[in-house]
Short mmCIF file of C-alpha atoms in Angstrom, two decimals:
data_model
loop_
_atom_site.label_atom_id
_atom_site.label_comp_id
_atom_site.label_asym_id
_atom_site.label_seq_id
_atom_site.Cartn_x
_atom_site.Cartn_y
_atom_site.Cartn_z
CA MET A 1 -168.05 -319.30 -13.43
CA SER A 2 -167.83 -316.38 -10.58
CA PHE A 3 -165.65 -313.39 -10.52
CA GLU A 4 -164.39 -311.42 -7.41
CA PRO A 5 -164.81 -307.92 -7.05
CA GLY A 6 -161.48 -306.09 -7.14
CA PRO A 7 -160.27 -303.75 -4.71
CA ALA A 8 -162.13 -300.62 -4.26
CA THR A 9 -159.06 -298.59 -4.53
CA PRO A 10 -157.01 -300.33 -6.86
CA GLN A 11 -153.10 -299.28 -7.09
CA PRO A 12 -151.65 -298.84 -10.49
CA PHE A 13 -149.74 -301.95 -12.28
CA SER A 14 -145.61 -301.60 -11.73
CA ALA A 15 -143.83 -303.73 -13.12
CA GLY A 16 -140.91 -303.38 -10.56
CA VAL A 17 -138.92 -300.93 -12.88
CA TYR A 18 -138.26 -297.23 -12.22
CA LEU A 19 -137.85 -295.15 -15.27
CA GLN A 20 -135.47 -291.63 -14.96
CA SER A 21 -138.11 -289.02 -16.07
CA GLN A 22 -136.50 -286.73 -18.73
CA LEU A 23 -135.03 -283.55 -16.88
CA ASP A 24 -134.63 -280.27 -18.71
CA VAL A 25 -131.49 -280.36 -20.49
CA ILE A 26 -131.22 -276.44 -18.55
CA GLU A 27 -130.41 -278.24 -15.19
CA TRP A 28 -127.26 -279.60 -17.05
CA LEU A 29 -125.72 -275.93 -17.32
CA PRO A 30 -124.09 -273.78 -15.11
CA PRO A 31 -125.57 -270.60 -14.11
CA ALA A 32 -124.94 -267.99 -16.52
CA ALA A 33 -125.42 -270.94 -19.85
CA ALA A 34 -128.62 -271.41 -18.26
CA GLU A 35 -129.44 -267.74 -17.95
CA ARG A 36 -128.49 -267.50 -21.41
CA LEU A 37 -130.66 -270.82 -22.70
CA ARG A 38 -133.61 -269.07 -20.82
CA LEU A 39 -133.51 -265.77 -22.61
CA LEU A 40 -133.52 -268.04 -26.22
CA ARG A 41 -136.54 -269.64 -24.90
CA GLN A 42 -138.14 -266.21 -23.43
CA ARG A 43 -137.21 -264.60 -26.70
CA ALA A 44 -139.04 -266.91 -28.70
CA ALA A 45 -142.06 -267.11 -26.21
CA ASP A 46 -142.31 -263.39 -26.74
CA ALA A 47 -142.05 -263.69 -30.90
CA HIS A 48 -144.94 -266.21 -30.92
CA ARG A 49 -147.23 -264.26 -28.74
CA LEU A 50 -147.18 -261.21 -30.76
CA ILE A 51 -148.41 -263.96 -34.38
CA PRO A 52 -151.63 -262.40 -35.03
CA GLU A 53 -153.86 -265.73 -33.76
CA PHE A 54 -155.26 -267.80 -36.75
CA GLU A 55 -158.57 -267.18 -35.11
CA THR A 56 -158.22 -263.64 -35.77
CA VAL A 57 -157.23 -263.94 -39.32
CA ARG A 58 -160.27 -266.23 -40.09
CA GLU A 59 -162.30 -264.04 -38.40
CA ALA A 60 -161.20 -261.32 -40.88
CA SER A 61 -161.69 -263.47 -43.95
CA THR A 62 -165.18 -264.35 -42.50
CA ARG A 63 -166.00 -260.44 -42.79
CA LYS A 64 -164.33 -259.57 -46.02
CA ILE A 65 -166.79 -262.43 -47.51
CA GLU A 66 -169.39 -260.99 -45.67
CA ALA A 67 -168.96 -257.61 -47.26
CA ALA A 68 -168.33 -259.50 -50.71
CA ASN A 69 -171.48 -261.20 -50.35
CA GLU A 70 -173.40 -257.95 -49.31
CA LEU A 71 -172.03 -255.95 -52.55
CA LYS A 72 -173.08 -258.94 -54.72
CA ARG A 73 -176.45 -258.69 -53.07
CA LEU A 74 -177.34 -255.39 -53.84
CA THR A 75 -176.02 -254.76 -57.50
CA ASP A 76 -177.29 -258.50 -58.47
CA HIS A 77 -180.51 -258.53 -60.93
CA PRO A 78 -183.66 -259.33 -59.24
CA GLN A 79 -183.99 -262.97 -60.88
CA ASP A 80 -180.60 -263.49 -58.15
CA PHE A 81 -182.48 -262.41 -55.62
CA GLY A 82 -180.53 -258.79 -55.87
CA PHE A 83 -181.40 -255.56 -55.69
CA ASN A 84 -179.90 -254.35 -59.16
CA LEU A 85 -178.74 -251.10 -57.33
CA LYS A 86 -176.41 -248.62 -59.94
CA PRO A 87 -172.96 -248.48 -59.17
CA ASP A 88 -173.05 -244.50 -57.97
CA ASP A 89 -176.22 -245.80 -55.90
CA PRO A 90 -174.97 -244.45 -51.81
CA ARG A 91 -175.40 -247.85 -50.80
CA VAL A 92 -172.96 -249.57 -53.66
CA LYS A 93 -170.76 -246.93 -52.75
CA SER A 94 -170.56 -247.46 -48.87
CA ALA A 95 -170.98 -251.12 -49.54
CA ILE A 96 -167.52 -250.87 -51.78
CA LYS A 97 -165.97 -248.79 -48.91
CA HIS A 98 -166.51 -251.40 -46.69
CA LEU A 99 -165.26 -254.11 -48.80
CA GLU A 100 -162.48 -252.35 -49.35
CA LYS A 101 -161.89 -251.53 -46.14
CA MET A 102 -162.76 -255.68 -45.34
CA THR A 103 -159.76 -256.47 -47.91
CA ALA A 104 -157.18 -253.92 -46.52
CA ASP A 105 -158.05 -255.73 -43.11
CA LEU A 106 -157.24 -259.03 -43.86
CA LYS A 107 -154.45 -258.23 -46.26
CA ARG A 108 -152.72 -256.83 -43.60
CA LEU A 109 -153.30 -259.15 -40.78
CA THR A 110 -152.02 -261.93 -43.33
CA GLU A 111 -149.08 -260.23 -44.15
CA LEU A 112 -148.45 -259.11 -40.30
CA ARG A 113 -149.04 -263.17 -39.53
CA GLU A 114 -146.39 -264.30 -42.37
CA VAL A 115 -143.56 -261.81 -41.01
CA ARG A 116 -143.80 -262.62 -37.64
CA THR A 117 -144.24 -266.12 -37.98
CA ALA A 118 -140.76 -266.17 -40.22
CA ALA A 119 -139.53 -264.13 -36.39
CA TRP A 120 -140.86 -266.32 -34.40
CA HIS A 121 -139.14 -269.69 -36.72
CA ALA A 122 -135.83 -267.29 -36.68
CA ALA A 123 -135.85 -266.91 -32.81
CA SER A 124 -136.64 -270.49 -32.02
CA ALA A 125 -134.08 -271.80 -34.34
CA ALA A 126 -131.12 -271.55 -32.11
CA LYS A 127 -133.10 -272.28 -29.16
CA ALA A 128 -134.03 -275.70 -31.07
CA ALA A 129 -130.64 -276.50 -32.10
CA VAL A 130 -128.95 -275.75 -28.53
CA GLU A 131 -131.62 -278.08 -27.12
CA SER A 132 -130.87 -280.84 -29.73
CA TRP A 133 -127.63 -280.78 -29.29
CA LEU A 134 -127.70 -280.60 -25.45
CA ARG A 135 -129.97 -283.80 -25.83
CA ASP A 136 -128.05 -285.44 -28.10
CA GLY A 137 -125.10 -284.15 -29.79
CA LYS A 138 -122.85 -283.66 -26.36
CA PRO A 139 -120.48 -286.15 -26.38
CA HIS A 140 -121.10 -288.50 -23.49
CA GLY A 141 -118.40 -288.36 -20.74
CA THR A 142 -118.13 -284.32 -20.60
CA THR A 143 -119.69 -281.59 -18.75
CA LEU A 144 -119.73 -277.94 -19.98
CA GLU A 145 -117.94 -275.61 -17.52
CA GLU A 146 -118.36 -271.09 -18.53
CA VAL A 147 -115.42 -269.98 -20.17
CA GLU A 148 -114.31 -266.47 -20.15
CA THR A 149 -113.58 -264.77 -23.26
CA GLU A 150 -112.60 -261.25 -24.10
CA PRO A 151 -115.06 -259.02 -25.22
CA PRO A 152 -114.55 -258.47 -29.31
CA LYS A 153 -114.01 -255.35 -30.37
CA LEU A 154 -115.32 -253.56 -33.41
CA ASN A 155 -113.36 -252.24 -36.54
CA LYS A 156 -113.16 -248.24 -37.15
CA GLY A 157 -116.41 -246.88 -38.69
CA GLU A 158 -118.09 -250.47 -37.80
CA ASP A 159 -121.43 -250.73 -35.92
CA VAL A 160 -122.67 -253.96 -33.89
CA LEU A 161 -124.63 -254.95 -37.01
CA SER A 162 -121.98 -254.80 -39.33
CA GLY A 163 -119.44 -256.35 -36.75
CA ILE A 164 -121.83 -259.07 -37.21
CA GLU A 165 -121.55 -259.32 -40.53
CA SER A 166 -118.15 -259.08 -40.71
CA LEU A 167 -117.67 -261.86 -38.00
CA ARG A 168 -120.31 -263.99 -39.97
CA ARG A 169 -118.10 -263.22 -43.15
CA ARG A 170 -115.42 -264.83 -42.23
CA VAL A 171 -117.25 -267.66 -40.54
CA ARG A 172 -118.35 -269.26 -43.68
CA GLU A 173 -114.63 -268.30 -45.33
CA LEU A 174 -113.53 -271.12 -42.19
CA ARG A 175 -116.33 -273.70 -43.27
CA ALA A 176 -115.29 -273.53 -46.83
CA ASP A 177 -111.88 -273.89 -45.27
CA LEU A 178 -112.82 -277.30 -43.49
CA HIS A 179 -114.88 -278.43 -46.62
CA ARG A 180 -111.60 -277.79 -48.69
CA ILE A 181 -109.93 -279.97 -46.31
CA ALA A 182 -112.20 -282.47 -46.29
CA SER A 183 -112.14 -282.75 -49.98
CA ALA A 184 -107.99 -282.83 -50.52
CA PRO A 185 -107.03 -285.94 -51.66
CA TYR A 186 -104.31 -288.06 -50.50
CA PRO A 187 -100.88 -288.28 -51.48
CA SER A 188 -100.18 -290.15 -54.32
CA ALA A 189 -97.36 -291.98 -52.50
CA PHE A 190 -99.66 -292.89 -49.51
CA CYS A 191 -101.97 -294.57 -52.11
CA LYS A 192 -99.55 -296.59 -53.79
CA GLN A 193 -98.42 -297.54 -50.28
CA ARG A 194 -101.67 -299.01 -49.54
CA MET A 195 -102.22 -300.18 -52.76
CA ARG A 196 -99.29 -302.26 -52.69
CA GLU A 197 -100.74 -303.62 -49.46
CA GLN A 198 -103.82 -304.47 -50.92
CA ILE A 199 -102.62 -306.59 -53.52
CA GLU A 200 -99.95 -308.08 -51.70
CA ALA A 201 -102.85 -309.08 -48.87
CA LEU A 202 -105.21 -310.28 -52.15
CA ALA A 203 -102.03 -312.23 -53.71
CA GLN A 204 -101.03 -314.26 -50.11
CA ARG A 205 -104.76 -314.87 -50.27
CA GLY A 206 -105.06 -316.06 -54.00
CA THR A 207 -101.36 -318.13 -53.36
CA PRO A 208 -102.48 -322.03 -54.11
CA SER A 209 -101.29 -325.01 -51.86
CA VAL A 210 -99.09 -327.61 -53.70
CA SER A 211 -98.30 -329.64 -50.21
CA ARG A 212 -101.30 -332.51 -50.98
CA LEU A 213 -99.82 -332.87 -54.71
CA VAL A 214 -96.26 -333.46 -53.26
CA GLU A 215 -96.75 -335.22 -50.18
CA LEU A 216 -99.76 -337.23 -51.23
CA ASP A 217 -100.22 -337.29 -54.85
CA GLY A 218 -103.13 -334.88 -54.44
CA PRO A 219 -104.71 -332.17 -56.51
CA VAL A 220 -103.71 -328.58 -55.96
CA ASP A 221 -105.42 -326.82 -53.78
CA LEU A 222 -106.75 -323.41 -55.25
CA GLN A 223 -107.94 -321.00 -52.81
CA THR A 224 -112.08 -320.72 -52.49
CA GLN A 225 -114.38 -317.95 -51.12
CA SER A 226 -117.88 -318.37 -49.63
CA LEU A 227 -120.45 -316.69 -51.86
CA THR A 228 -123.89 -315.77 -50.30
CA SER A 229 -127.13 -314.98 -52.34
CA GLU A 230 -130.85 -314.21 -51.79
CA VAL A 231 -133.23 -316.55 -53.47
CA HIS A 232 -136.61 -315.00 -55.15
CA ALA A 233 -138.58 -317.11 -55.14
CA GLU A 234 -142.66 -317.88 -53.36
CA ARG A 235 -140.47 -318.11 -50.61
CA ARG A 236 -137.27 -315.80 -50.10
CA SER A 237 -134.33 -317.30 -48.83
CA LEU A 238 -130.53 -317.57 -49.39
CA ALA A 239 -128.08 -319.72 -51.26
CA PHE A 240 -124.47 -320.62 -50.01
CA THR A 241 -121.58 -321.95 -52.43
CA GLU A 242 -118.15 -322.04 -52.38
CA THR A 243 -116.24 -320.73 -55.55
CA ALA A 244 -112.39 -320.06 -56.74
CA ASP A 245 -111.20 -317.22 -55.64
CA ALA A 246 -110.40 -315.96 -59.24
CA LEU A 247 -109.54 -311.98 -57.96
CA ALA A 248 -107.19 -313.13 -55.50
CA LEU A 249 -105.45 -316.02 -58.26
CA VAL A 250 -105.11 -313.34 -60.88
CA ALA A 251 -103.24 -311.04 -58.31
CA TRP A 252 -100.42 -313.90 -56.95
CA LEU A 253 -100.32 -314.87 -60.50
CA HIS A 254 -99.68 -311.16 -61.92
CA ARG A 255 -99.07 -309.34 -59.15
CA ASP A 256 -96.38 -307.07 -60.68
CA ALA A 257 -98.17 -306.62 -63.46
CA LEU A 258 -101.02 -305.46 -61.65
CA ILE A 259 -99.03 -302.86 -58.88
CA ALA A 260 -97.61 -301.50 -61.92
CA ALA A 261 -100.70 -300.80 -63.85
CA LEU A 262 -102.54 -299.44 -60.56
CA ASP A 263 -99.17 -297.36 -60.04
CA ARG A 264 -99.89 -295.52 -63.72
CA GLU A 265 -103.55 -295.45 -62.64
CA ILE A 266 -102.82 -293.67 -59.30
CA SER A 267 -100.02 -291.18 -60.94
CA THR A 268 -102.85 -289.75 -63.49
CA GLU A 269 -105.00 -289.82 -61.04
CA ALA A 270 -103.60 -287.96 -58.11
CA ASP A 271 -102.82 -284.16 -57.50
CA ASP A 272 -99.98 -284.02 -55.12
CA LYS A 273 -100.22 -280.08 -54.82
CA ALA A 274 -103.55 -279.93 -53.38
CA ALA A 275 -102.99 -283.57 -51.48
CA LEU A 276 -102.94 -283.61 -47.76
CA SER A 277 -101.57 -286.64 -45.90
CA HIS A 278 -103.89 -288.03 -42.56
CA GLU A 279 -101.26 -286.06 -40.26
CA ALA A 280 -102.01 -282.67 -42.04
CA ARG A 281 -105.39 -283.39 -42.92
CA GLN A 282 -105.84 -283.71 -39.04
CA LYS A 283 -103.69 -280.22 -37.99
CA ALA A 284 -105.11 -278.47 -40.49
CA GLU A 285 -108.65 -279.47 -39.73
CA ALA A 286 -107.81 -278.77 -35.90
CA GLU A 287 -106.49 -275.70 -36.73
CA ALA A 288 -109.90 -274.26 -38.63
CA ARG A 289 -112.11 -275.35 -36.13
CA GLY A 290 -110.72 -273.99 -33.32
CA ASP A 291 -110.17 -270.55 -35.17
CA LEU A 292 -113.99 -271.06 -36.55
CA LEU A 293 -115.10 -271.74 -32.77
CA ALA A 294 -112.79 -268.23 -31.31
CA ILE A 295 -114.69 -266.44 -34.09
CA GLU A 296 -118.59 -268.05 -33.05
CA ARG A 297 -117.64 -267.06 -29.85
CA ALA A 298 -116.99 -263.33 -31.00
CA GLU A 299 -120.03 -263.45 -33.05
CA THR A 300 -122.28 -264.61 -30.37
CA ALA A 301 -120.85 -261.81 -28.43
CA LEU A 302 -121.88 -259.35 -30.15
CA VAL A 303 -125.15 -260.97 -30.98
CA TRP A 304 -126.29 -260.85 -27.23
CA ARG A 305 -125.09 -257.16 -27.46
CA ALA A 306 -127.05 -256.04 -29.99
CA MET A 307 -130.33 -257.99 -27.88
CA ASP A 308 -130.11 -256.32 -25.65
CA GLU A 309 -130.05 -252.99 -27.56
CA ARG A 310 -133.35 -254.38 -29.19
CA LEU A 311 -131.17 -254.99 -32.29
CA PRO A 312 -133.22 -256.70 -35.25
CA VAL A 313 -130.64 -260.06 -34.95
CA GLU A 314 -130.58 -263.85 -33.99
CA HIS A 315 -127.71 -266.15 -33.39
CA ARG A 316 -127.24 -268.40 -36.59
CA PRO A 317 -129.19 -271.99 -36.30
CA ASP A 318 -125.95 -273.12 -37.43
CA CYS A 319 -123.83 -271.28 -34.82
CA ASN A 320 -121.91 -274.08 -32.04
CA PRO A 321 -123.98 -274.05 -29.31
CA LEU A 322 -120.77 -273.71 -27.51
CA ALA A 323 -120.47 -270.23 -28.43
CA ILE A 324 -123.91 -269.26 -27.83
CA LEU A 325 -123.79 -270.88 -24.33
CA GLY A 326 -120.28 -269.35 -23.80
CA CYS A 327 -118.92 -273.01 -22.43
CA GLN A 328 -116.45 -275.12 -23.44
CA LEU A 329 -116.47 -278.95 -22.86
CA VAL A 330 -114.49 -281.09 -20.02
CA THR A 331 -113.94 -284.40 -20.23
CA VAL A 332 -115.00 -285.64 -16.88
CA PRO A 333 -113.00 -289.24 -15.24
CA ARG A 334 -115.30 -292.47 -14.69
CA THR A 335 -115.49 -293.31 -11.23
CA ASN A 336 -115.02 -296.99 -11.95
CA GLY A 337 -114.72 -299.22 -15.10
CA SER A 338 -118.37 -299.98 -14.98
CA PRO A 339 -120.37 -299.70 -18.39
CA ARG A 340 -123.20 -296.97 -18.49
CA SER A 341 -126.28 -296.91 -20.01
CA SER A 342 -127.96 -294.06 -22.33
CA PRO A 343 -129.09 -291.17 -20.95
CA MET A 344 -132.77 -290.84 -19.30
CA HIS A 345 -133.39 -294.34 -20.53
CA ALA A 346 -132.18 -296.28 -17.48
CA TRP A 347 -130.46 -295.70 -14.28
CA ASP A 348 -126.22 -296.02 -14.57
CA VAL A 349 -125.36 -299.86 -13.19
CA ARG A 350 -122.93 -298.87 -10.31
CA ARG A 351 -120.84 -301.81 -8.73
#
C-alpha cells in the first residue's frame, strides 16, 4: 500500500457553512449609549490596573519570610546552626526592625490589594450586568433607542451622594411593592369559579357510559386512565397500564358535595382584603415598574454626574440596563414572516 503526498500548501477544512462571528455588544447600541458602555469598561479597566500585582505581593511575602529566618538564625542556639545572640545585640535589634518593616509592607500590600480588588469588582459588576443583558436578556424583535430625560433635581440641603442614596431607598420601596403584588393572593370569588370549572371538567371526564348496557345488554363502561411508571430492575424500563379513573368517578358521583367542601376551604384560606385579580395585578405591576424605571433613570443620571466629579460611587449591578445606558426598547416590525434563527448562532433565513 502506498500513500500519495498531500499538497504543499493545504487549504483549511471547510464544511461549506459559515458561522457569523460574535460581535461586540457595543455595536448594537446608539452612539450615546455606546459611549456610556465604553466609560463603564474604561472605569473597570482603570480600577483593575490599580490592584497590586500578585507577583509584587509574593515578593513582599518572600522578603518577610527571609527577614524572619535571618532573625531566627541570629538568635538560635549553635546546635540549631544559630549565633545565639542576645536580644540587646545591635544585630538582633536591626533584624527585628527589618522584620517589622517587611511585615508592615506585606500587610499594607495585602490590604491594598483587597480594597482595590473590591473596588474593581464594584466597578465591573454593572458593566458585566449590562453586557450580559445585551447578549442574553434583551427581548428579541426589539432595538434600543436613546431617550431624553429631565436631569434630576436635588432636594434642599442634599448633595449628589445623598441624592443617590435617597433614590436608592425609593428603588427598594418599589421593589418591595413589586414583591407584595406578586405575592398577593387571588380573590375568593375567582378561586371558587376556577375550582368549579376544574370539578366540572373532572366530573364530565368521569361520567360512566351506559350505552352498551341499554343497547346491547353489555356492561357499564367506566372511564379509564392510562398510567406510566418506571421499572427499576437490572435494566430500567417503562411500564404502561390502564385503570379506572377513580378520582373522576368520585367527582361525578359527589360533584355538589365536593364543590361545597372546597368552597368552605377557599373561604377559610382566602384573604380578600389583600387579594388582587389578574387585571388589578397587571395594572399595579405595570405602574410600579414604570415608576421604578423612572427612579432608576434619575439615579443613574446622578451616578454619572458623581463619576464626573470623581466621587466614590458605582452603578448598582441590579440596576435596569436601560437606565444605565439611557435607552428605551422599541419593537421592530418584521419585514416578512420567515422564521429567524438565534442571534450570533446562524444567519437569518430569508425567502
